[in-house]
Amino acid sequence: MARNLALTSALSLALVACQSAPSVSAQTVAAPATPAPVAETPAPAQSVPLLDYQSIHHPVTARNGMVVSQEELASRVGVQILEQGGNAVDAAVAVGFALAVTLPRAGNVAGGGFMMIYDAETDDYISIDYKELAPYAAFRDMYVDENGEVDLDAARREYTASGVPGTVAAFEVALENYGTMSFAEVVAPAVELARNGIEVTYDLAQSLEFAEDKLGSNAAARAIFYHEDGSYYQPGEILVQEDLAWSLEQIGQYGAAAFYEGELAEMIVADQEANGGLITMQDMADYEAELREPLRFDYRGYELVLMPPPSSGGVHIQQMFNVLDEFDLAEMGHNSAATMHIVVEAMRQAYADRSVHLGDPDFYDIPVEWLTSDEYAEETLAAIPADHARSSADVNPGVAPPPESPDTTHYSVWDSEGNVVSNTYSLNYSYGNGAVAAGTGILMNNGMDDFSAQPGQPNGYGLIGGEYNSIEPHKRSLSSMTPAMILQDGKPYVVTGSPGGSRIITTVMQVLMNVIDFDMNIAEATNAPRFHHQWYPDVVFVEPVGFSADTIRAMEAMGYVFEEAGYTMGSTQSIMRQGDFLYGAADPRRPGAMAIGY
Ligand code: DON
């Protein structure tokens, strides 16, 4: 704790001056000296501390169950399953399939991700790793052309960009072990949405228009997502996905076997063969979702439960919190220059380590213990200057990334028995590689770009990888997806997670920090302005509103370079439990996200 003082005393005058300047962030404005008249606050029947009229960010409140996802219809499907007596896992699988219909840019059948479950009956925390696998025919330099350059189209856009998908395998593992309903029951709402059609929202209409370059160049995708004359779906029109309805029915009827060995597998593989893809029947048949031991550690009296490798998020959040634990962040101020300096330097070190030490734990011994040790935190701290920014070139060399437009999605579910699910899954980019396996209505992922195609060469998120994340047959690519939970007194207190490519880790970390260090309710913790640093490029990305000019100036004087990043810092979907109530917060950064409780 003394480090806070050591740091602030050594900071430049400019920095000290800026600390006294209030941030423009609404979330960080302290309660006024004179409280609002008490009579205006209705007396709660029971202690409901978060329905606080002193805040402008209010979570959705419910008593029995809650579903928070990126899309309203999918959230409704989840609540409907809970109301029918299904548990959180039943609802989570139903939401996962529904999102494949209603949020096709990220919801998926043929993608990959991570699911974390809290089983209230056994008091167990389970994590399911269903990241895509490199096909057997994949090899280390498969995307490197004759000039030694990475062929970005091959890694991201062509059929060779798809890894062997994991979503259906994971949903079966989850349902069979922790659910109560059949595959047919949980798939049914998605089948109905695909067959009867969904009303196209403004968000979906816009996203399909933006994706025309990708989806329009694949015959099967074009036939689904655009009118026959090539015109765009308009908001309010009905989008029917008949092939997808059939595929989902197959899964409902025959389970994961339909997808990995049955007719669907045959259709996907035939499509791969016809278009230069690498996925074979053997790849499909051999795919297995892996149960992994979640990472658990303490931070300021709370326990955190996070996704272990091949997610890099859990390890690096622990690594960063080990450093932050030495500072009194609440005292230093939310998003103050002093806090941001320490957090950014912790981020810089974590992302530098990510480029070398993280990969598939089935292929390498990931040095998790060392990265998350107190000794390593001490070493990291000792290297952080008190009064100025480091240069990433001094921490490790790298290259700036090309910008890309990504998409993944997260959802959280909590049921009346106390079971909790946190699921992040993805096609990697929006609409994956844009290829629909003919006849299936199923969009394929471009998860192979999560590998490092060449050591030192950044992927689509600017992430630099090393040998541990090189391509090898049936290896999982390193991921940033980080489903997360905070426990209080050993029980789930907060569940969260986010899309955002490389920004997932720092986004999830800031939500956790906002709750733990800054005592925010879950809506405040969600809405609060975010920042990000990932070692390379050596830039602090900030959201457009919420960082005072004084803070920025003070940090620029310390050597930091800022870039406005728009509102692209994730989209968290979170639930907090306090007393008898559940509080849901859908991230306002992307349209359509919705928390629904009952
Ligand atoms: O696993 C990963 O890290 C990436 N496939 C995640 C992609 C992503 O978050 C895209 N979202 N906005």
Coordinates of C-alpha atoms and ligand atoms in Angstrom, one line a residue:
M1 CA 0.0 0.0 0.0
A2 CA 2.9 2.3 0.7
R3 CA 3.8 2.2 -3.0
N4 CA 1.0 4.5 -3.8
L5 CA 2.7 7.3 -1.8
A6 CA 6.1 6.5 -3.2
L7 CA 4.6 6.8 -6.7
T8 CA 2.7 10.0 -6.2
S9 CA 5.5 11.7 -4.4
A10 CA 7.8 11.1 -7.3
L11 CA 5.3 12.1 -9.9
S12 CA 5.8 15.3 -11.8
L13 CA 4.1 18.5 -10.7
A14 CA 1.8 18.3 -13.8
L15 CA 0.6 14.9 -12.7
V16 CA -0.1 15.9 -9.2
A17 CA -1.9 18.9 -10.4
C18 CA -4.1 16.8 -12.7
Q19 CA -5.0 14.5 -9.9
S20 CA -6.9 17.3 -8.3
A21 CA -8.8 18.0 -11.5
P22 CA -12.0 16.0 -11.7
S23 CA -12.5 13.6 -14.6
V24 CA -15.3 14.5 -16.9
S25 CA -16.6 11.0 -16.6
A26 CA -20.1 11.0 -15.1
Q27 CA -19.3 7.7 -13.4
T28 CA -16.4 9.0 -11.5
V29 CA -18.1 12.2 -10.1
A30 CA -18.2 11.9 -6.4
A31 CA -21.5 12.3 -4.5
P32 CA -22.2 16.0 -4.0
A33 CA -21.3 17.5 -0.6
T34 CA -24.9 18.2 0.1
P35 CA -26.9 15.0 -0.5
A36 CA -30.1 15.1 -2.5
P37 CA -33.3 15.4 -0.4
V38 CA -33.9 12.0 1.2
A39 CA -37.6 12.2 0.7
E40 CA -37.1 11.8 -3.1
T41 CA -35.6 8.3 -2.6
P42 CA -38.4 5.7 -2.1
A43 CA -37.9 3.6 0.9
P44 CA -37.1 0.1 -0.3
A45 CA -39.1 -2.9 1.1
Q46 CA -35.8 -4.7 1.5
S47 CA -32.2 -3.5 1.3
V48 CA -31.7 -2.8 -2.4
P49 CA -28.5 -0.7 -2.2
L50 CA -27.9 -0.4 -5.9
L51 CA -31.2 1.3 -6.8
D52 CA -29.4 4.4 -5.8
Y53 CA -30.7 7.7 -7.1
Q54 CA -27.2 9.1 -6.7
S55 CA -26.1 7.2 -9.8
I56 CA -27.0 7.8 -13.4
H57 CA -26.3 4.2 -14.4
H58 CA -28.9 1.7 -13.3
P59 CA -28.7 -2.0 -13.8
V60 CA -31.8 -4.1 -14.7
T61 CA -33.0 -5.7 -11.5
A62 CA -34.6 -9.1 -11.0
R63 CA -35.2 -11.7 -8.3
N64 CA -35.2 -15.1 -10.1
G65 CA -33.0 -15.2 -13.1
M66 CA -31.2 -13.0 -15.5
V67 CA -29.8 -13.2 -19.1
V68 CA -27.6 -10.5 -20.6
S69 CA -26.6 -10.8 -24.2
Q70 CA -25.7 -8.7 -27.2
E71 CA -29.2 -9.2 -28.8
E72 CA -32.7 -8.8 -27.4
L73 CA -34.4 -11.9 -29.0
A74 CA -31.6 -14.1 -27.7
S75 CA -31.9 -12.7 -24.2
R76 CA -35.6 -13.4 -24.4
V77 CA -35.0 -17.0 -25.4
G78 CA -32.7 -17.5 -22.4
V79 CA -35.3 -16.1 -20.0
Q80 CA -38.0 -18.2 -21.6
I81 CA -35.9 -21.3 -21.0
L82 CA -35.4 -20.3 -17.3
E83 CA -39.1 -19.7 -16.9
Q84 CA -39.8 -23.1 -18.3
G85 CA -37.7 -24.5 -15.5
G86 CA -34.4 -24.9 -17.3
N87 CA -31.3 -24.0 -15.5
A88 CA -28.5 -21.5 -16.4
V89 CA -26.7 -24.0 -18.6
D90 CA -29.9 -24.9 -20.5
A91 CA -30.5 -21.2 -21.0
A92 CA -26.9 -20.6 -22.0
V93 CA -27.0 -23.2 -24.7
A94 CA -30.3 -21.9 -26.0
V95 CA -29.0 -18.4 -26.1
G96 CA -25.8 -19.6 -27.9
F97 CA -27.9 -21.2 -30.7
A98 CA -30.3 -18.3 -30.8
L99 CA -27.5 -15.8 -31.3
A100 CA -26.3 -17.9 -34.3
V101 CA -29.6 -16.8 -35.9
T102 CA -30.1 -13.3 -34.5
L103 CA -26.5 -12.1 -34.3
P104 CA -24.9 -13.9 -37.2
R105 CA -21.8 -11.8 -37.2
A106 CA -20.6 -13.3 -33.9
G107 CA -23.2 -15.8 -32.6
N108 CA -22.3 -19.1 -34.2
V109 CA -22.6 -22.8 -34.7
A110 CA -19.1 -23.2 -36.4
G111 CA -17.0 -21.0 -34.2
G112 CA -15.1 -21.4 -31.0
G113 CA -15.0 -19.9 -27.5
F114 CA -14.9 -20.5 -23.8
M115 CA -17.6 -21.2 -21.3
M116 CA -17.4 -21.0 -17.5
I117 CA -20.0 -22.6 -15.3
Y118 CA -20.8 -22.4 -11.6
D119 CA -22.6 -25.5 -10.5
A120 CA -24.5 -24.4 -7.4
E121 CA -25.3 -28.0 -6.3
T122 CA -21.7 -29.2 -6.3
D123 CA -20.2 -25.8 -5.6
D124 CA -17.8 -26.3 -8.6
Y125 CA -16.4 -23.9 -11.1
I126 CA -15.9 -25.5 -14.5
S127 CA -14.4 -24.1 -17.7
I128 CA -14.9 -25.5 -21.1
D129 CA -12.3 -24.8 -23.8
Y130 CA -13.8 -25.0 -27.3
K131 CA -11.4 -22.9 -29.2
E132 CA -11.1 -23.9 -32.9
L133 CA -8.3 -26.3 -33.7
A134 CA -5.8 -26.1 -36.6
P135 CA -6.8 -28.8 -39.1
Y136 CA -4.4 -31.8 -39.5
A137 CA -3.2 -30.5 -42.8
A138 CA -2.2 -27.1 -41.3
F139 CA 1.5 -26.3 -40.8
R140 CA 3.7 -23.6 -39.4
D141 CA 4.3 -21.5 -42.4
M142 CA 1.1 -22.2 -44.3
Y143 CA 0.3 -18.5 -44.6
V144 CA 3.8 -17.3 -45.5
D145 CA 4.2 -16.7 -49.3
E146 CA 7.2 -17.0 -51.5
N147 CA 8.4 -13.6 -50.5
G148 CA 8.3 -14.5 -46.8
E149 CA 5.3 -12.2 -46.3
V150 CA 2.1 -13.4 -44.5
D151 CA -0.7 -13.9 -47.0
L152 CA -3.4 -12.0 -45.0
D153 CA -6.3 -13.2 -47.3
A154 CA -5.3 -16.8 -46.8
A155 CA -5.2 -16.3 -43.0
R156 CA -8.4 -14.3 -42.7
R157 CA -10.6 -14.4 -45.8
E158 CA -10.2 -17.6 -47.7
Y159 CA -11.4 -21.1 -46.8
T160 CA -8.0 -21.9 -45.4
A161 CA -8.8 -19.4 -42.6
S162 CA -11.2 -21.7 -40.8
G163 CA -10.2 -23.8 -37.8
V164 CA -12.1 -26.9 -36.8
P165 CA -15.1 -25.5 -35.0
G166 CA -15.8 -26.2 -31.3
T167 CA -19.2 -24.6 -30.4
V168 CA -21.5 -27.6 -30.8
A169 CA -19.1 -29.9 -29.0
A170 CA -18.9 -27.6 -26.0
F171 CA -22.7 -27.1 -25.9
E172 CA -23.1 -30.8 -25.7
V173 CA -20.6 -31.2 -22.9
A174 CA -22.2 -28.4 -21.0
L175 CA -25.8 -29.7 -21.5
E176 CA -25.0 -33.4 -20.8
N177 CA -23.1 -32.7 -17.6
Y178 CA -24.6 -29.6 -16.2
G179 CA -28.0 -29.0 -17.9
T180 CA -31.4 -30.5 -17.4
M181 CA -33.0 -30.3 -20.8
S182 CA -32.4 -32.1 -24.1
F183 CA -30.6 -30.7 -27.1
A184 CA -33.9 -30.7 -29.0
E185 CA -35.5 -28.5 -26.3
V186 CA -32.8 -25.9 -26.1
V187 CA -32.3 -25.7 -29.9
A188 CA -36.0 -25.4 -30.6
P189 CA -36.3 -21.6 -30.0
A190 CA -33.4 -21.0 -32.5
V191 CA -35.0 -23.3 -35.0
E192 CA -38.1 -21.3 -34.8
L193 CA -36.3 -18.0 -35.2
A194 CA -34.4 -19.2 -38.2
R195 CA -37.5 -20.8 -39.9
N196 CA -40.1 -18.1 -39.1
G197 CA -37.6 -15.4 -39.6
I198 CA -36.4 -12.5 -37.5
E199 CA -37.2 -8.8 -38.0
V200 CA -34.1 -7.1 -39.3
T201 CA -32.9 -4.5 -36.8
Y202 CA -31.1 -1.3 -37.8
D203 CA -27.9 -2.9 -36.4
L204 CA -28.3 -6.1 -38.4
A205 CA -29.2 -4.2 -41.6
Q206 CA -26.1 -2.0 -41.3
S207 CA -23.8 -4.8 -40.4
L208 CA -24.9 -6.9 -43.4
E209 CA -24.4 -3.9 -45.6
F210 CA -20.9 -3.3 -44.3
A211 CA -20.1 -7.0 -44.7
E212 CA -21.1 -7.2 -48.4
D213 CA -17.6 -7.4 -49.6
K214 CA -17.1 -10.6 -47.6
L215 CA -20.6 -12.2 -47.5
G216 CA -21.5 -11.1 -51.0
S217 CA -18.5 -13.0 -52.5
N218 CA -19.7 -16.3 -51.2
A219 CA -22.7 -17.7 -53.1
A220 CA -24.3 -19.5 -50.2
A221 CA -23.9 -16.5 -47.9
R222 CA -25.1 -14.1 -50.5
A223 CA -28.3 -16.1 -51.0
I224 CA -29.1 -15.9 -47.3
F225 CA -28.1 -12.4 -46.3
Y226 CA -29.1 -10.3 -49.4
H227 CA -32.2 -10.2 -51.6
E228 CA -32.1 -12.0 -54.9
D229 CA -31.6 -8.8 -56.8
G230 CA -28.7 -8.0 -54.6
S231 CA -30.4 -5.3 -52.6
Y232 CA -30.0 -5.0 -48.8
Y233 CA -32.4 -6.1 -46.2
Q234 CA -34.0 -3.1 -44.7
P235 CA -34.8 -2.6 -41.0
G236 CA -38.2 -4.2 -40.3
E237 CA -38.0 -6.8 -43.1
I238 CA -38.0 -10.5 -42.2
L239 CA -34.9 -12.5 -42.6
V240 CA -35.5 -16.3 -42.9
Q241 CA -32.7 -18.8 -42.6
E242 CA -34.2 -22.0 -43.7
D243 CA -31.0 -24.0 -44.2
L244 CA -29.8 -22.9 -40.7
A245 CA -33.2 -24.0 -39.3
W246 CA -32.6 -27.5 -40.8
S247 CA -29.0 -27.7 -39.5
L248 CA -30.1 -26.7 -36.0
E249 CA -32.9 -29.3 -36.2
Q250 CA -30.2 -31.9 -37.1
I251 CA -28.2 -30.9 -34.0
G252 CA -31.4 -31.0 -31.9
Q253 CA -32.2 -34.5 -33.1
Y254 CA -28.8 -36.2 -33.2
G255 CA -26.7 -34.0 -30.9
A256 CA -23.1 -33.1 -31.6
A257 CA -22.7 -36.3 -33.7
A258 CA -24.8 -34.6 -36.4
F259 CA -22.3 -31.8 -36.7
Y260 CA -19.0 -33.8 -36.3
E261 CA -19.8 -37.1 -38.0
G262 CA -23.2 -36.9 -39.6
E263 CA -24.8 -35.1 -42.6
L264 CA -23.7 -31.7 -41.5
A265 CA -20.0 -32.8 -41.2
E266 CA -20.2 -34.2 -44.7
M267 CA -21.7 -31.0 -46.1
I268 CA -19.1 -28.8 -44.3
V269 CA -16.2 -31.0 -45.5
A270 CA -17.6 -31.2 -49.1
D271 CA -17.7 -27.4 -49.1
Q272 CA -14.1 -27.2 -47.8
E273 CA -12.9 -29.6 -50.4
A274 CA -14.7 -27.7 -53.2
N275 CA -13.1 -24.4 -52.1
G276 CA -9.6 -25.2 -51.0
G277 CA -10.3 -25.5 -47.2
L278 CA -8.3 -27.9 -45.1
I279 CA -11.0 -29.4 -42.7
T280 CA -11.5 -33.1 -43.2
M281 CA -14.0 -35.6 -41.8
Q282 CA -11.1 -36.8 -39.5
D283 CA -10.6 -33.3 -38.2
M284 CA -14.3 -33.1 -37.4
A285 CA -14.6 -36.5 -35.8
D286 CA -11.6 -35.9 -33.6
Y287 CA -12.7 -32.5 -32.3
E288 CA -13.2 -32.5 -28.5
A289 CA -14.1 -29.7 -26.2
E290 CA -11.7 -29.7 -23.2
L291 CA -12.6 -29.3 -19.6
R292 CA -9.9 -27.1 -18.0
E293 CA -9.2 -26.1 -14.4
P294 CA -10.2 -22.4 -14.0
L295 CA -7.6 -20.0 -12.7
R296 CA -8.5 -18.8 -9.2
F297 CA -6.8 -16.1 -7.2
D298 CA -7.5 -13.4 -4.6
Y299 CA -7.6 -9.7 -5.2
R300 CA -8.4 -7.4 -2.3
G301 CA -10.5 -9.8 -0.4
Y302 CA -12.4 -11.1 -3.4
E303 CA -11.7 -14.3 -5.3
L304 CA -11.5 -14.2 -9.1
V305 CA -12.3 -17.2 -11.3
L306 CA -10.9 -16.8 -14.8
M307 CA -10.4 -18.8 -18.0
P308 CA -7.0 -20.5 -18.1
P309 CA -4.9 -21.1 -21.3
P310 CA -5.4 -21.3 -24.2
S311 CA -7.1 -18.1 -23.1
S312 CA -4.5 -15.5 -22.3
G313 CA -7.0 -13.4 -20.4
G314 CA -7.0 -15.1 -17.1
V315 CA -3.2 -15.3 -16.7
H316 CA -2.7 -11.7 -17.7
I317 CA -5.4 -10.3 -15.6
Q318 CA -3.9 -12.1 -12.6
Q319 CA -0.5 -10.9 -13.6
M320 CA -1.7 -7.3 -13.8
F321 CA -3.8 -7.4 -10.6
N322 CA -0.7 -8.7 -8.8
V323 CA 1.0 -5.4 -9.7
L324 CA -2.1 -3.3 -9.0
D325 CA -2.5 -4.9 -5.6
E326 CA 0.4 -2.8 -4.4
F327 CA -1.4 0.4 -5.0
D328 CA -4.4 2.1 -3.4
L329 CA -6.2 2.7 -6.7
A330 CA -9.4 4.1 -5.0
E331 CA -7.2 6.7 -3.3
M332 CA -5.4 7.5 -6.6
G333 CA -8.7 8.0 -8.4
H334 CA -10.6 6.3 -11.2
N335 CA -9.0 7.0 -14.5
S336 CA -6.7 9.5 -13.0
A337 CA -3.2 9.9 -14.5
A338 CA -1.6 8.2 -11.5
T339 CA -3.9 5.2 -11.9
M340 CA -3.7 5.0 -15.6
H341 CA 0.1 5.2 -15.5
I342 CA 0.4 2.1 -13.3
V343 CA -2.4 0.2 -15.2
V344 CA -0.9 1.0 -18.6
E345 CA 2.6 -0.1 -17.5
A346 CA 1.1 -3.4 -16.1
M347 CA -0.8 -3.8 -19.4
R348 CA 2.4 -3.2 -21.4
Q349 CA 4.3 -5.9 -19.6
A350 CA 1.4 -8.4 -19.8
Y351 CA 1.0 -8.1 -23.5
A352 CA 4.8 -8.3 -24.0
D353 CA 4.7 -11.6 -22.1
R354 CA 1.7 -12.7 -24.1
S355 CA 3.7 -12.5 -27.3
V356 CA 6.2 -15.1 -26.0
H357 CA 4.9 -17.2 -23.2
L358 CA 1.3 -18.1 -24.0
G359 CA -0.1 -20.8 -26.3
D360 CA -1.9 -24.1 -26.2
P361 CA -1.3 -25.8 -22.9
D362 CA -1.7 -29.2 -24.6
F363 CA 1.4 -28.4 -26.7
Y364 CA 3.6 -26.4 -24.2
D365 CA 4.2 -26.0 -20.6
I366 CA 2.8 -22.5 -20.2
P367 CA 4.7 -20.8 -17.3
V368 CA 1.5 -19.7 -15.6
E369 CA 3.0 -20.0 -12.1
W370 CA 5.9 -17.8 -12.9
L371 CA 3.9 -15.2 -14.7
T372 CA 1.4 -15.0 -11.9
S373 CA 3.9 -15.1 -9.0
D374 CA 4.5 -12.4 -6.5
E375 CA 8.2 -12.5 -7.4
Y376 CA 7.4 -11.6 -11.0
A377 CA 5.0 -8.9 -9.9
E378 CA 7.8 -7.4 -7.8
E379 CA 10.2 -7.6 -10.8
T380 CA 7.6 -5.9 -13.0
L381 CA 7.0 -3.2 -10.3
A382 CA 10.7 -2.5 -10.0
A383 CA 10.9 -1.8 -13.7
I384 CA 8.0 0.7 -13.8
P385 CA 9.4 4.2 -13.5
A386 CA 7.5 6.4 -11.1
D387 CA 7.2 9.5 -13.2
H388 CA 7.3 8.6 -16.9
A389 CA 6.1 6.1 -19.5
R390 CA 8.4 3.4 -20.7
S391 CA 8.9 2.8 -24.4
S392 CA 7.6 -0.6 -25.6
A393 CA 10.9 -0.9 -27.6
D394 CA 12.7 -1.0 -24.2
V395 CA 10.4 -3.8 -23.0
N396 CA 10.5 -5.8 -26.2
P397 CA 10.6 -5.2 -30.0
G398 CA 7.5 -5.3 -32.2
V399 CA 5.5 -4.0 -35.2
A400 CA 2.4 -1.8 -35.4
P401 CA -0.8 -3.6 -36.4
P402 CA -3.2 -3.0 -39.3
P403 CA -6.7 -1.9 -38.2
E404 CA -9.5 -4.5 -38.5
S405 CA -13.1 -4.7 -37.7
P406 CA -13.7 -7.6 -35.3
D407 CA -16.6 -9.4 -33.7
T408 CA -17.1 -11.9 -30.9
T409 CA -19.9 -11.9 -28.4
H410 CA -20.3 -12.6 -24.7
Y411 CA -23.4 -13.5 -22.6
S412 CA -24.0 -14.2 -19.0
V413 CA -26.8 -16.2 -17.4
W414 CA -27.9 -16.6 -13.7
D415 CA -30.7 -18.9 -12.6
S416 CA -32.8 -19.1 -9.4
E417 CA -30.8 -22.0 -8.0
G418 CA -27.6 -19.9 -8.2
N419 CA -26.1 -21.6 -11.2
V420 CA -24.1 -19.2 -13.4
V421 CA -22.8 -19.3 -16.9
S422 CA -20.3 -17.0 -18.6
N423 CA -19.8 -17.6 -22.3
T424 CA -17.7 -15.9 -24.8
Y425 CA -17.7 -17.3 -28.4
S426 CA -16.8 -16.1 -31.8
L427 CA -16.3 -16.6 -35.5
N428 CA -13.2 -14.4 -34.9
Y429 CA -13.9 -11.5 -37.3
S430 CA -17.4 -10.4 -38.1
Y431 CA -19.1 -13.2 -40.0
G432 CA -15.8 -15.2 -39.8
N433 CA -14.3 -15.7 -43.2
G434 CA -17.8 -15.0 -44.7
A435 CA -18.2 -18.5 -46.1
V436 CA -21.4 -20.4 -45.5
A437 CA -21.0 -24.2 -46.0
A438 CA -23.4 -24.8 -48.9
G439 CA -26.8 -26.1 -47.8
T440 CA -26.2 -25.7 -44.1
G441 CA -26.7 -22.0 -43.5
I442 CA -23.8 -22.2 -41.2
L443 CA -21.1 -19.5 -41.3
M444 CA -17.5 -20.6 -40.9
N445 CA -14.9 -19.0 -38.6
N446 CA -11.6 -17.5 -39.5
G447 CA -10.1 -18.5 -36.1
M448 CA -6.8 -19.5 -37.7
D449 CA -5.8 -15.9 -37.7
D450 CA -5.5 -16.2 -33.9
F451 CA -2.3 -18.1 -34.5
S452 CA 0.9 -16.2 -35.2
A453 CA 1.4 -16.8 -38.9
Q454 CA 5.0 -15.8 -38.5
P455 CA 6.8 -14.9 -35.2
G456 CA 6.9 -11.2 -34.8
Q457 CA 4.2 -10.5 -37.4
P458 CA 1.0 -9.1 -35.8
N459 CA -2.3 -10.7 -36.3
G460 CA -5.6 -8.9 -37.1
Y461 CA -5.7 -7.4 -33.6
G462 CA -2.0 -6.3 -33.7
L463 CA -1.1 -9.1 -31.4
I464 CA 2.4 -10.4 -31.8
G465 CA 2.9 -14.1 -31.1
G466 CA 5.9 -16.4 -30.7
E467 CA 6.6 -20.1 -31.3
Y468 CA 4.2 -21.2 -28.6
N469 CA 1.4 -19.8 -30.8
S470 CA 2.7 -21.1 -34.1
I471 CA 0.5 -23.3 -36.3
E472 CA 0.7 -27.0 -35.7
P473 CA -1.9 -29.7 -36.6
H474 CA -4.7 -30.0 -34.0
K475 CA -3.3 -27.2 -31.9
R476 CA -5.5 -24.5 -30.4
S477 CA -4.7 -20.9 -31.2
L478 CA -4.1 -18.5 -28.4
S479 CA -7.2 -16.5 -27.5
S480 CA -8.0 -13.3 -25.6
M481 CA -11.5 -14.4 -24.8
T482 CA -11.9 -14.1 -21.0
P483 CA -15.1 -15.2 -19.4
A484 CA -14.8 -14.2 -15.7
M485 CA -16.4 -14.3 -12.3
I486 CA -15.8 -12.5 -9.0
L487 CA -16.6 -14.5 -5.9
Q488 CA -17.6 -13.0 -2.5
D489 CA -17.4 -15.3 0.4
G490 CA -16.8 -18.2 -2.0
K491 CA -20.0 -17.6 -4.1
P492 CA -20.5 -15.9 -7.4
Y493 CA -20.9 -12.2 -7.0
V494 CA -20.2 -10.9 -10.5
V495 CA -20.1 -12.6 -13.9
T496 CA -18.8 -10.9 -17.0
G497 CA -16.9 -11.1 -20.2
S498 CA -16.5 -9.3 -23.5
P499 CA -15.7 -9.4 -27.2
G500 CA -13.0 -7.0 -28.5
G501 CA -10.1 -9.0 -29.9
S502 CA -6.9 -8.0 -28.1
R503 CA -8.9 -5.5 -26.0
I504 CA -10.9 -8.2 -24.3
I505 CA -8.3 -8.7 -21.6
T506 CA -8.1 -5.0 -20.6
T507 CA -11.9 -4.5 -21.0
V508 CA -12.7 -7.4 -18.6
M509 CA -10.0 -6.3 -16.2
Q510 CA -11.4 -2.8 -16.0
V511 CA -14.9 -4.0 -15.2
L512 CA -13.5 -6.2 -12.5
M513 CA -11.4 -3.3 -11.2
N514 CA -14.3 -0.9 -11.3
V515 CA -16.3 -3.2 -9.1
I516 CA -13.6 -4.2 -6.7
D517 CA -11.4 -1.0 -6.5
F518 CA -14.0 1.6 -7.2
D519 CA -17.1 0.1 -5.6
M520 CA -19.2 0.7 -8.7
N521 CA -22.5 -0.9 -9.3
I522 CA -22.5 -3.2 -12.4
A523 CA -24.0 -0.6 -14.7
E524 CA -21.5 2.0 -13.6
A525 CA -18.7 -0.6 -14.0
T526 CA -19.9 -1.3 -17.5
N527 CA -20.4 2.2 -18.7
A528 CA -17.3 3.8 -17.2
P529 CA -14.8 5.0 -19.9
R530 CA -12.2 2.5 -20.9
F531 CA -8.6 2.6 -22.0
H532 CA -6.2 0.1 -23.4
H533 CA -2.5 -0.6 -24.1
Q534 CA -1.2 -3.8 -25.7
W535 CA 2.6 -3.2 -25.8
Y536 CA 2.4 -2.6 -29.6
P537 CA 1.5 -0.2 -30.9
D538 CA 3.0 1.9 -28.2
V539 CA -0.1 3.9 -27.7
V540 CA -2.8 4.4 -25.0
F541 CA -6.1 4.0 -26.7
V542 CA -8.9 5.9 -25.0
E543 CA -12.6 6.2 -25.5
P544 CA -13.7 9.6 -26.9
V545 CA -15.5 10.8 -23.8
G546 CA -14.5 10.4 -20.1
F547 CA -10.8 11.2 -20.0
S548 CA -10.2 14.8 -19.0
A549 CA -7.9 17.0 -21.1
D550 CA -5.9 17.6 -17.9
T551 CA -5.3 13.8 -17.4
I552 CA -4.3 13.4 -21.0
R553 CA -1.9 16.4 -20.9
A554 CA -0.4 15.1 -17.6
M555 CA 0.3 11.7 -19.1
E556 CA 1.6 13.2 -22.4
A557 CA 4.1 15.1 -20.2
M558 CA 5.2 11.7 -18.9
G559 CA 5.8 10.4 -22.4
Y560 CA 2.5 8.7 -23.2
V561 CA 1.0 8.9 -26.7
F562 CA -2.8 8.7 -26.9
E563 CA -5.1 7.7 -29.7
E564 CA -8.8 8.0 -29.6
A565 CA -10.3 4.6 -30.3
G566 CA -14.0 5.2 -30.7
Y567 CA -16.2 3.0 -28.6
T568 CA -14.5 -0.2 -29.6
M569 CA -13.4 -1.3 -26.2
G570 CA -15.5 -4.4 -25.9
S571 CA -19.1 -5.0 -25.1
T572 CA -19.4 -6.6 -21.7
Q573 CA -22.6 -8.4 -20.7
S574 CA -22.6 -8.8 -16.9
I575 CA -24.6 -9.8 -13.9
M576 CA -24.0 -8.9 -10.2
R577 CA -25.8 -10.6 -7.3
Q578 CA -26.4 -8.6 -4.1
G579 CA -28.6 -10.0 -1.3
D580 CA -31.7 -11.4 -2.9
F581 CA -31.4 -9.5 -6.2
L582 CA -29.7 -9.9 -9.5
Y583 CA -28.5 -6.8 -11.3
G584 CA -27.9 -7.1 -15.1
A585 CA -25.9 -4.6 -17.2
A586 CA -25.8 -4.8 -21.0
D587 CA -23.0 -2.7 -22.5
P588 CA -24.4 0.4 -24.2
R589 CA -21.4 0.5 -26.6
R590 CA -23.1 -1.6 -29.2
P591 CA -26.8 -1.3 -30.1
G592 CA -29.2 -4.1 -29.3
A593 CA -27.6 -5.6 -26.2
M594 CA -30.2 -6.4 -23.5
A595 CA -30.4 -7.5 -19.9
I596 CA -33.7 -9.3 -19.1
G597 CA -34.6 -10.7 -15.8
Y598 CA -37.7 -12.2 -14.2
Ligands
DON1 O1 -10.0 -15.6 -29.5 C1 -9.7 -14.5 -29.7 O2 -8.9 -13.8 -29.0 C2 -10.3 -13.8 -30.9 N1 -10.8 -14.8 -31.8 C3 -11.4 -12.9 -30.4 C4 -12.1 -12.2 -31.5 C5 -12.9 -11.1 -31.0 O3 -13.0 -10.8 -29.9 C6 -13.6 -10.3 -32.0 N2 -14.4 -9.3 -31.4 N3 -14.8 -8.3 -31.2

